[in-house]
Structure formats: C-alpha cells, structure tokens
GROMACS .gro file of C-alpha atoms in nm:
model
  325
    1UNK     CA    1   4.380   1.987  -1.160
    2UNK     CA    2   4.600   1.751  -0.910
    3UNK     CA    3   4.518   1.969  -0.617
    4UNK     CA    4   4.148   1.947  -0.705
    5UNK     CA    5   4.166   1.552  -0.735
    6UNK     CA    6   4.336   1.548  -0.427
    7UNK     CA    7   4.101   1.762  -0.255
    8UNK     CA    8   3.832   1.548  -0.371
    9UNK     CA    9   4.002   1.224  -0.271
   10UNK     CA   10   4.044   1.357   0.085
   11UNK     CA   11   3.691   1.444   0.123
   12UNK     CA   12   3.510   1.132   0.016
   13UNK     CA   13   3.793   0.965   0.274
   14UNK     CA   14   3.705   1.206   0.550
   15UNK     CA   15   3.309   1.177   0.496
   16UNK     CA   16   3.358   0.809   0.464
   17UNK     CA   17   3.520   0.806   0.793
   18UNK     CA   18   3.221   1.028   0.944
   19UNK     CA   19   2.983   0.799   0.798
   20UNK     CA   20   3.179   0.507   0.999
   21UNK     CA   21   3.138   0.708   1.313
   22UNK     CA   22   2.804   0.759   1.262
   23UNK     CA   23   2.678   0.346   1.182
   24UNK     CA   24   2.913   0.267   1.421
   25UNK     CA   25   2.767   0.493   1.721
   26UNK     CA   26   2.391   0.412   1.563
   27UNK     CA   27   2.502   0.005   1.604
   28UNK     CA   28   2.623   0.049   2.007
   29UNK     CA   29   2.346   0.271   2.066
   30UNK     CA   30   2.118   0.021   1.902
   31UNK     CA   31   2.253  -0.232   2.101
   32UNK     CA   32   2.243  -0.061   2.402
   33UNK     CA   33   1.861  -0.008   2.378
   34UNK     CA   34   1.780  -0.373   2.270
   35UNK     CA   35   1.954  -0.592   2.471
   36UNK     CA   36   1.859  -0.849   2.569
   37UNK     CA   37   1.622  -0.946   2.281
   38UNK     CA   38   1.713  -1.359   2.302
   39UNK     CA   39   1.771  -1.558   2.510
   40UNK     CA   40   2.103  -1.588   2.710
   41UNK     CA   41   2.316  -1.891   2.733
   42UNK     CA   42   2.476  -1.912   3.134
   43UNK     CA   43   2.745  -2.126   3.067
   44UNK     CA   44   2.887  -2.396   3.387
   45UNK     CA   45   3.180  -2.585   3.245
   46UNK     CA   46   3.112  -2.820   3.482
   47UNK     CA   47   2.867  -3.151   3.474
   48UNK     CA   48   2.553  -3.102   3.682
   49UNK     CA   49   2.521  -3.121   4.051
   50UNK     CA   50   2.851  -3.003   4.099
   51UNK     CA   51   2.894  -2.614   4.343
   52UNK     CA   52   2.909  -2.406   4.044
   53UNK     CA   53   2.625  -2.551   3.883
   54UNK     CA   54   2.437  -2.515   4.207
   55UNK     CA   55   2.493  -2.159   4.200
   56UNK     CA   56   2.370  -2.100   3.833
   57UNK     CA   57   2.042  -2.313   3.917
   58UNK     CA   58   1.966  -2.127   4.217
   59UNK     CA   59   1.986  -1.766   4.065
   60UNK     CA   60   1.860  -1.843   3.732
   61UNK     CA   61   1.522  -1.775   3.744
   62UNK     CA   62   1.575  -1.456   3.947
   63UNK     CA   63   1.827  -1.327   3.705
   64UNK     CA   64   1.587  -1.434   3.355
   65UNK     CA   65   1.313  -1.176   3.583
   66UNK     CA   66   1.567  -0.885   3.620
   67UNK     CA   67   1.759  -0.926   3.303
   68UNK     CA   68   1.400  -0.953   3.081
   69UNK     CA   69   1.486  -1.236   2.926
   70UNK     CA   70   1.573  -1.626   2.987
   71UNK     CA   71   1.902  -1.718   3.155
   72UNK     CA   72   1.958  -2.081   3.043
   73UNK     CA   73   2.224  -2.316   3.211
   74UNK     CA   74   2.444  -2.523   2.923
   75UNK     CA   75   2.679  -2.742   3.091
   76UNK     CA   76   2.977  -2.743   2.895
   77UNK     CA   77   3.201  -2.991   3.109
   78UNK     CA   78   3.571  -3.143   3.001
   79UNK     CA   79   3.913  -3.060   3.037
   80UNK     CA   80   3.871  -2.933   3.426
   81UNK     CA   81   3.635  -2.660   3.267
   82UNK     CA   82   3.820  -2.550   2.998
   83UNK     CA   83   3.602  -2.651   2.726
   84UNK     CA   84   3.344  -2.428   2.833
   85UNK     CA   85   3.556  -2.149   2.901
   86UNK     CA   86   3.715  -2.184   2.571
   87UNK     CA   87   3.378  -2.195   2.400
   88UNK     CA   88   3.264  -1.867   2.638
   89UNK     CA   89   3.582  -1.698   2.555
   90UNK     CA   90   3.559  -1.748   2.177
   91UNK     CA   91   3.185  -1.605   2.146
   92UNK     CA   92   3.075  -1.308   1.981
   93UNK     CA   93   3.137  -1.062   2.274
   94UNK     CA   94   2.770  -0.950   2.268
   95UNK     CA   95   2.621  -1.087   2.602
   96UNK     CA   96   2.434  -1.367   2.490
   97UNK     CA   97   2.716  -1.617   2.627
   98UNK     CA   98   2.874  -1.593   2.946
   99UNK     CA   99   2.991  -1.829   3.229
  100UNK     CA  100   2.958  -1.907   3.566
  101UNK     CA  101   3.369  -1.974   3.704
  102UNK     CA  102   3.524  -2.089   4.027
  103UNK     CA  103   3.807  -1.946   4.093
  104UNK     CA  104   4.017  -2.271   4.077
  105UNK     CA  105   3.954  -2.227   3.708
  106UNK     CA  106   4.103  -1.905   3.637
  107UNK     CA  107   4.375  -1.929   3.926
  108UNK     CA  108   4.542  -2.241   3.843
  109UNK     CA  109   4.384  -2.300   3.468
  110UNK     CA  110   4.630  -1.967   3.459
  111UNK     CA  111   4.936  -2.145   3.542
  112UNK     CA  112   4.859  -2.498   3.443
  113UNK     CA  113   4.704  -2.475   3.110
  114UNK     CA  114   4.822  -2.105   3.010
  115UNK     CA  115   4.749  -2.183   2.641
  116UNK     CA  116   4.373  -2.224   2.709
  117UNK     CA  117   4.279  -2.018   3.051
  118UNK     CA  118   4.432  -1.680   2.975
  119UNK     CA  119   4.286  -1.395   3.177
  120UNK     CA  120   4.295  -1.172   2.902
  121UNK     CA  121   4.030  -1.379   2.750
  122UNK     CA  122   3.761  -1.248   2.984
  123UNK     CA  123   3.539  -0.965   3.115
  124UNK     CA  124   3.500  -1.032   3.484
  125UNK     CA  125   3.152  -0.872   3.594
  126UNK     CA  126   3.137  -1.011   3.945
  127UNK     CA  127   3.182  -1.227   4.229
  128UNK     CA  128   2.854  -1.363   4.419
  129UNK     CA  129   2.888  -1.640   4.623
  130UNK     CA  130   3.188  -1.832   4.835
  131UNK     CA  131   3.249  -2.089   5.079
  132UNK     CA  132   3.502  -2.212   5.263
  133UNK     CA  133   3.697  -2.548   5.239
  134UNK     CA  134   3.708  -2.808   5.521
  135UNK     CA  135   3.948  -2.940   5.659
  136UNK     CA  136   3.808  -3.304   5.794
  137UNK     CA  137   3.856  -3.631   5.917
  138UNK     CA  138   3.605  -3.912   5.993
  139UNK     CA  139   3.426  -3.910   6.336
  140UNK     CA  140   3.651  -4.223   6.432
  141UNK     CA  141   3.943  -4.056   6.354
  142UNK     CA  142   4.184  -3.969   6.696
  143UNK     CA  143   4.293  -3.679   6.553
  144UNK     CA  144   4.022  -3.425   6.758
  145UNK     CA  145   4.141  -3.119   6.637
  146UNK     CA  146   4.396  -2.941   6.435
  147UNK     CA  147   4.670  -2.954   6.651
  148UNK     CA  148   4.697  -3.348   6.743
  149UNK     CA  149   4.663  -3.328   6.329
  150UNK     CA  150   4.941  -3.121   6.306
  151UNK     CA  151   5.182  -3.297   6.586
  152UNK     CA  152   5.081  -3.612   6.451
  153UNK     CA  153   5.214  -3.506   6.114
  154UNK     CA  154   5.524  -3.377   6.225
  155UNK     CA  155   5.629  -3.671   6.411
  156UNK     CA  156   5.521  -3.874   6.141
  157UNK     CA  157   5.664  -3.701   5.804
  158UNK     CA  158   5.532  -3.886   5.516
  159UNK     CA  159   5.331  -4.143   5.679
  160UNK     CA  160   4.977  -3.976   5.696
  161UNK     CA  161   4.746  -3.936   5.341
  162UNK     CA  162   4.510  -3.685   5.280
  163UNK     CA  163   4.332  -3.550   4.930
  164UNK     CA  164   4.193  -3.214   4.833
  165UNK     CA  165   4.088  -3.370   4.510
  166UNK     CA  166   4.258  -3.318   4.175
  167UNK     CA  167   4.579  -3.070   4.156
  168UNK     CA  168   4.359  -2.838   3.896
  169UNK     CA  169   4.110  -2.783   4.241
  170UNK     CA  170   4.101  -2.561   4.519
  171UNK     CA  171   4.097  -2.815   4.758
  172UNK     CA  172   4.444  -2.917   4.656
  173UNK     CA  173   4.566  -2.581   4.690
  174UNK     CA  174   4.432  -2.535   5.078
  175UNK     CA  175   4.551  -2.867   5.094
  176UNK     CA  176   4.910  -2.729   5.007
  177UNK     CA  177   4.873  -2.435   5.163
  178UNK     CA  178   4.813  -2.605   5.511
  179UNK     CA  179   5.084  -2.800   5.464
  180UNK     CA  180   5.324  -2.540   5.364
  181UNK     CA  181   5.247  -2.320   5.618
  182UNK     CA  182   5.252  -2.581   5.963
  183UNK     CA  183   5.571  -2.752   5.836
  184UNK     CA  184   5.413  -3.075   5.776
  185UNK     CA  185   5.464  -3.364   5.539
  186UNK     CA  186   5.131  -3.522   5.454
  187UNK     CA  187   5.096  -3.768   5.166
  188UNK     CA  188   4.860  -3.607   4.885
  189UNK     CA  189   4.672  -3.867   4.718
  190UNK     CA  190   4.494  -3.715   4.366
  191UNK     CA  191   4.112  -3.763   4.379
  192UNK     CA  192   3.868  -3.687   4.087
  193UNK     CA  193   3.688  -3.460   4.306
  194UNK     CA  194   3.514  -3.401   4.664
  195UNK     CA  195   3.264  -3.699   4.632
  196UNK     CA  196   3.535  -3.924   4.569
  197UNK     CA  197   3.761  -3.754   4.885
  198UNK     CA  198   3.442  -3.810   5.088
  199UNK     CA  199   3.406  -4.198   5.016
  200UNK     CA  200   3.813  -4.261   5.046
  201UNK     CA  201   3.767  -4.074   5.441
  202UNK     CA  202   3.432  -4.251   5.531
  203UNK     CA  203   3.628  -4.594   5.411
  204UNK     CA  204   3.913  -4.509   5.643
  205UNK     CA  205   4.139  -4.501   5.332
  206UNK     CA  206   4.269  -4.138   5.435
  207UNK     CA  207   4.353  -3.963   5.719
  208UNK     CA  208   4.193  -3.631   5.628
  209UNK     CA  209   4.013  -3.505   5.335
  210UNK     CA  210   3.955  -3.100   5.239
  211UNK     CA  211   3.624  -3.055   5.075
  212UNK     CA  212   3.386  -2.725   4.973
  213UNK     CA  213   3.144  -2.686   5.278
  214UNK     CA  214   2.832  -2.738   5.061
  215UNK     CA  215   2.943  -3.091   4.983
  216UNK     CA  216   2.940  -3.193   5.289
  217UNK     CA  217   2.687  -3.029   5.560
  218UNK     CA  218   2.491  -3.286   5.568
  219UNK     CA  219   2.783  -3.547   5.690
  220UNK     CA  220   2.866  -3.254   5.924
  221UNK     CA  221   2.500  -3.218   6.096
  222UNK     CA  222   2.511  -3.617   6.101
  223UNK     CA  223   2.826  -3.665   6.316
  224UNK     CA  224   2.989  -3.847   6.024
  225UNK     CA  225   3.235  -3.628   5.957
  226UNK     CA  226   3.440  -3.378   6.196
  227UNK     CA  227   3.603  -3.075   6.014
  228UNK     CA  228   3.935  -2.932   6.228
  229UNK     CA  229   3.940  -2.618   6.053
  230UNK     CA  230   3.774  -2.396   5.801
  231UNK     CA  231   3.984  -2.253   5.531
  232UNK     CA  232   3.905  -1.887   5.488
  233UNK     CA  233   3.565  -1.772   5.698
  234UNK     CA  234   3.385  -1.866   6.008
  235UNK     CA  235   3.029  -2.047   5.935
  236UNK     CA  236   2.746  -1.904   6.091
  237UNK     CA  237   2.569  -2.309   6.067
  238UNK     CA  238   2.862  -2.449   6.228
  239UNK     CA  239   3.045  -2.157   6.464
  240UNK     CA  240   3.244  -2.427   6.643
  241UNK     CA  241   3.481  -2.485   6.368
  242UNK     CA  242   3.760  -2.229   6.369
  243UNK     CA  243   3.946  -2.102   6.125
  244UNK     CA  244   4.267  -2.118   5.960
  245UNK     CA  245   4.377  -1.770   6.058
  246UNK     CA  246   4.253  -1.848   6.411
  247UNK     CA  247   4.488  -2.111   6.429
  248UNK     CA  248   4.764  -1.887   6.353
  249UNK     CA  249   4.796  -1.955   5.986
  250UNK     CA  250   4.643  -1.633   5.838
  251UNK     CA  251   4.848  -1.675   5.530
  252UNK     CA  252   4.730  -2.053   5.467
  253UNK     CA  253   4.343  -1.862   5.429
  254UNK     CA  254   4.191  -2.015   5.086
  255UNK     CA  255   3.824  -2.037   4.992
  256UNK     CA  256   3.611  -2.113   4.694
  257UNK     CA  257   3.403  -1.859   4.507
  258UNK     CA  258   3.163  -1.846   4.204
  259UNK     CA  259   3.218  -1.582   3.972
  260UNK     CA  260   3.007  -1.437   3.625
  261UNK     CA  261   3.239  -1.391   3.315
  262UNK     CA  262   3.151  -1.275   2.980
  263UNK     CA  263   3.445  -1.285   2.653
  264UNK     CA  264   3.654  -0.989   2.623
  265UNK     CA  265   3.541  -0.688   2.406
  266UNK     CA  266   3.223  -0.661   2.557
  267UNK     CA  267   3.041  -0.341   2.518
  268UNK     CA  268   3.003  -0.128   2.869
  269UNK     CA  269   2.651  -0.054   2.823
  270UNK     CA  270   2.551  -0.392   2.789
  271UNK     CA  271   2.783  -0.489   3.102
  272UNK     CA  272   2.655  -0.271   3.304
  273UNK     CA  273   2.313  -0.373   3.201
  274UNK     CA  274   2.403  -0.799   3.273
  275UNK     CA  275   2.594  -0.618   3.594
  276UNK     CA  276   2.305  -0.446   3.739
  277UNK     CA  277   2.044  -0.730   3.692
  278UNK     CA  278   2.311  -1.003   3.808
  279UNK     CA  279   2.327  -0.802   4.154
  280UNK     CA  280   1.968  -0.733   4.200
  281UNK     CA  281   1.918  -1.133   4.176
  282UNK     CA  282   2.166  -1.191   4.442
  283UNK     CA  283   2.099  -0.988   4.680
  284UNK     CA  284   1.749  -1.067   4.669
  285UNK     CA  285   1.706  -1.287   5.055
  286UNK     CA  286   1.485  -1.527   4.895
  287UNK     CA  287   1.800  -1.636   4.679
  288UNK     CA  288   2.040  -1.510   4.980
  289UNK     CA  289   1.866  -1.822   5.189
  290UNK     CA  290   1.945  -2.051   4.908
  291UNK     CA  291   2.262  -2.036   4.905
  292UNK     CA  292   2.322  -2.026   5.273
  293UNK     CA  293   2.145  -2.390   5.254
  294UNK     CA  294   2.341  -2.514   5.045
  295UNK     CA  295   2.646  -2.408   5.227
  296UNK     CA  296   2.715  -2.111   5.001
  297UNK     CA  297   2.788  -1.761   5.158
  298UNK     CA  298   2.665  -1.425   4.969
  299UNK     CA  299   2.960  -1.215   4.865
  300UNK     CA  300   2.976  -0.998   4.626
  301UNK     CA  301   3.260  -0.821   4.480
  302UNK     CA  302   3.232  -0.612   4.128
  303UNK     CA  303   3.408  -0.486   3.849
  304UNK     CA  304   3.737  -0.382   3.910
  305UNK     CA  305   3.744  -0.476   4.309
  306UNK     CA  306   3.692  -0.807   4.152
  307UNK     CA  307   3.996  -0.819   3.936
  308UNK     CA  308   4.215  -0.658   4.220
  309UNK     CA  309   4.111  -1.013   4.402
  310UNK     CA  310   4.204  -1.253   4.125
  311UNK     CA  311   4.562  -1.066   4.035
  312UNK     CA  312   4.656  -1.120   4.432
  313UNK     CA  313   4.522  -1.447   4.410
  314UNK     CA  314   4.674  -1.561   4.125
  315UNK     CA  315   4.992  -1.499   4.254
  316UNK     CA  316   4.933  -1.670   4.594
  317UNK     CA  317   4.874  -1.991   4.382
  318UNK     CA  318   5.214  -1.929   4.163
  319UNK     CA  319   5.401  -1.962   4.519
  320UNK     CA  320   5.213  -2.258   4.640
  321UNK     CA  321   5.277  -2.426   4.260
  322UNK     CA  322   5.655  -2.308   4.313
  323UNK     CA  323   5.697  -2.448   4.659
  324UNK     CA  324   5.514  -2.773   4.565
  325UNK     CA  325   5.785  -2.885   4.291
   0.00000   0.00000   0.00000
C-alpha cells in the first residue's frame, strides 16, 4: 500500500513538472512570436538636447519601422542618469523598456555609485554611435597647439584651469587621462556639463575646456574655438586636428559612445529580435548622415564584442580614479 502511495505521489510530481515544461516552453515560444505587440519605452536618463538624447531622436523613427512597433523616448533624468537606469534595470525583463547609455554611465556609475550602476543589472545589446572628446581652448588663447599646452603646464604646475565637466563625465576622465599621461599639473575646475565648460572658455575663465565633438562643431567651423587634440579618433569634418595617440599618448585615447541596454533576464529570442532591428536602423545612410552632422560617428559593436569593450574599459577608469586620489 506505501509503495503504491508513493508511486502515485511521484507521478503526479513528475507530470506536474512536465506540465511546467510544457506552459513554460508554450509562454517563450508565445513570446517569441508576438513581440513586439505595444509599444516600447527607449529610455535616455538624461534631460533633452543632451548627446544621448540626440542619438535616441535621430534613430527612433527608423527603429519603430524595423522593430513593428513605436520606439518612444522617456527622459528619465537625475542622479547623473541613474534614475533612469535604475527604473530600466528594475523592469519586467520583457523588452518593452530599455535604455539608451553613454558609457560614462556604466564606467564610472560602476565605481562611483556601485550600489545603483551595477553591470550585472543589464543586457548590453549594442554599441552604435561614438565621438571623440576635444581637447580646446579659445581662438585667443596662445597656446596653438598641444605642445606649447603641455610646456606651458609643466613650467607652470598648478597655475593653469581647465574642466571636462562633472567627475561622473567622460570629459573628466580624458581630462585626467591627459594629464596623467604628459606629466602635467592642470587645475580641474567641476562644471555641470559641456555647455557650461563652453561659456567658462569663451569668457576666458579657463585655459582649456574638453568637450564631446557634437557640442561644439559649430564653435569649431566658426573660428571660436580651436581644439589641440582629439581624444580617441581622427574626424573626417575636421582632419587637421590630431589625435591623442598621434601625439604620442596612445594610452591617454578616451571617447564617448552611445550604447542600447535592456534589464537582465531578458529572453534571447526577443534580443535578438530588438538586436536585429536596432542594427538595420543604424546602418541605414539616411540615419548614418545624421549622426555624422551632428558630430556623431557610426560604430557599431554587438553582443559579446560589446561587453569585451566595457570590462577593459572599466578598468582603465579604476586606474585613472586610483591615480586621481
């Protein structure tokens, strides 16, 4: 009598757990063939107008097209972006939410605010777009190009000021970087961004600013501003301005990018799904052009290449937050 109790009990458990499978296959495939059926919130935790939400607004409409569905931006600004990442990061891993990143976010959000930016938290689905940082002074400014910068610096330890905005930004870090590499001593004054940076340099209240390229072509095509050096890549608008590595500083090489995100848990079908359409958009020239007017260069990394990026990354900024103690 036990044994046929037991016998039972073990096979309502094992059909139960067949019957689990079963939904639970039928629910992924279900989702697999349905999605997208709503809308899909493109979060930028970021106010408007700034690079990232550039990005977003260029590509959106291209993306609703491929993806069958609308991409809407929600700026979710506050706390150097990590309200919106939170709120990305906490959402039903389905595909409905995701964000648009720099990489400042992730990198230093990482180190800085550990408790909030974990990258754990996310799937990364791709990089799209990048652009250097600038390295600039005003067009009065005597210092013509990077070397009377440099030489000026080191005979004068301390005494010049320069901003690459706040310390959670990547213009701080090529700031650093710069720094740290030449042997220099140059007075970093915290700015609330580039806009701010640009209006201290124009004033004449620093010697040199570092800035995203997008924020400041115009100024650049003007005459207003003069940049000394680009930060990671040469720029096909302005091929006079060399670069970092060219300078001999390969390891001081630092620029911005734009990156998609989605929570963690996400199903692969539906990934590669958001993947596929997200890559289609971008590459599309029509959207290719936009970007490049806007001072923002196509480049695309997926998947796994694109972790491999942020690891080494990530680490470069844990030396440059070590040595700037």
């Amino acid at each position: 009598m036990k044994t046929r109790k037991l016998l039972k009990v073990i096979w309502i458990v094992g059909i139960t757990f067949i019957l689990n499978r079963v939904i639970n296959i039928a629910i992924a495939n279900s989702a697999e063939q349905t999605f997208p059926n709503r809308n899909i919130a493109l979060v930028v935790p970021f106010p408007p107008g700034g690079l990232v939400d550039l990005a977003g607004r260029i590509l959106a409409e291209e993306f609703s097209k491929n993806l069958g569905t609308s991409v809407i931006i929600i700026n979710k600004s506050g706390g150097g972006g990590a309200v919106g990442w939170r709120e990305v990061m906490q959402s039903k891993p389905d595909g409905y939410m995701l964000a648009l990143i720099p990489n400042s976010l992730i990198l230093i959000g990482s180190h800085q605010s550990p408790d909030v930016i974990q990258f754990s938290d996310a799937t990364f689905i791709a990089r799209f777009v990048s652009t250097p940082n600038l390295l600039l002074v005003r067009k009065e400014s005597p210092f013509k190009t990077f070397e009377d910068l440099i030489n000026a610096a080191k005979k004068n330890p301390g005494k010049l000021a320069g901003s690459g905005g706040a310390v959670t930004f990547g213009g701080y870090f090529t700031f650093q970087l710069i720094c740290q590499e030449a042997g220099v001593n140059i007075r970093h004054v915290p700015m609330q961004g580039g806009a701010p940076t640009i209006t201290a340099l124009l004033g004449g209240h620093l010697d040199v600013g570092v800035v995203a390229t997008n924020a400041v072509v115009g100024l650049l095509k003007a005459g207003d501003l003069r940049a000394l050096v680009s930060s990671s890549v040469k720029l096909p608008e302005f091929p006079d301005i060399p670069t970092i590595a060219e300078k001999g500083y390969p390891n001081a090489a630092f620029g911005l990018w734009v990156g998609i995100v989605g929570p963690k848990g996400m199903d692969k079908s539906v990934v590669d799904k958001i993947s596929k359409a997200f890559e289609k958009s971008v590459r599309n020239p029509a959207v290719i052009n936009k970007f490049a007017e806007t001072g923002l260069q196509f480049d695309y990394l997926r998947g796994q290449e694109f972790v491999k990026e942020i690891i080494r990354d990530t680490a470069k900024i844990g030396k440059v937050i070590e040595k700037s103690k």
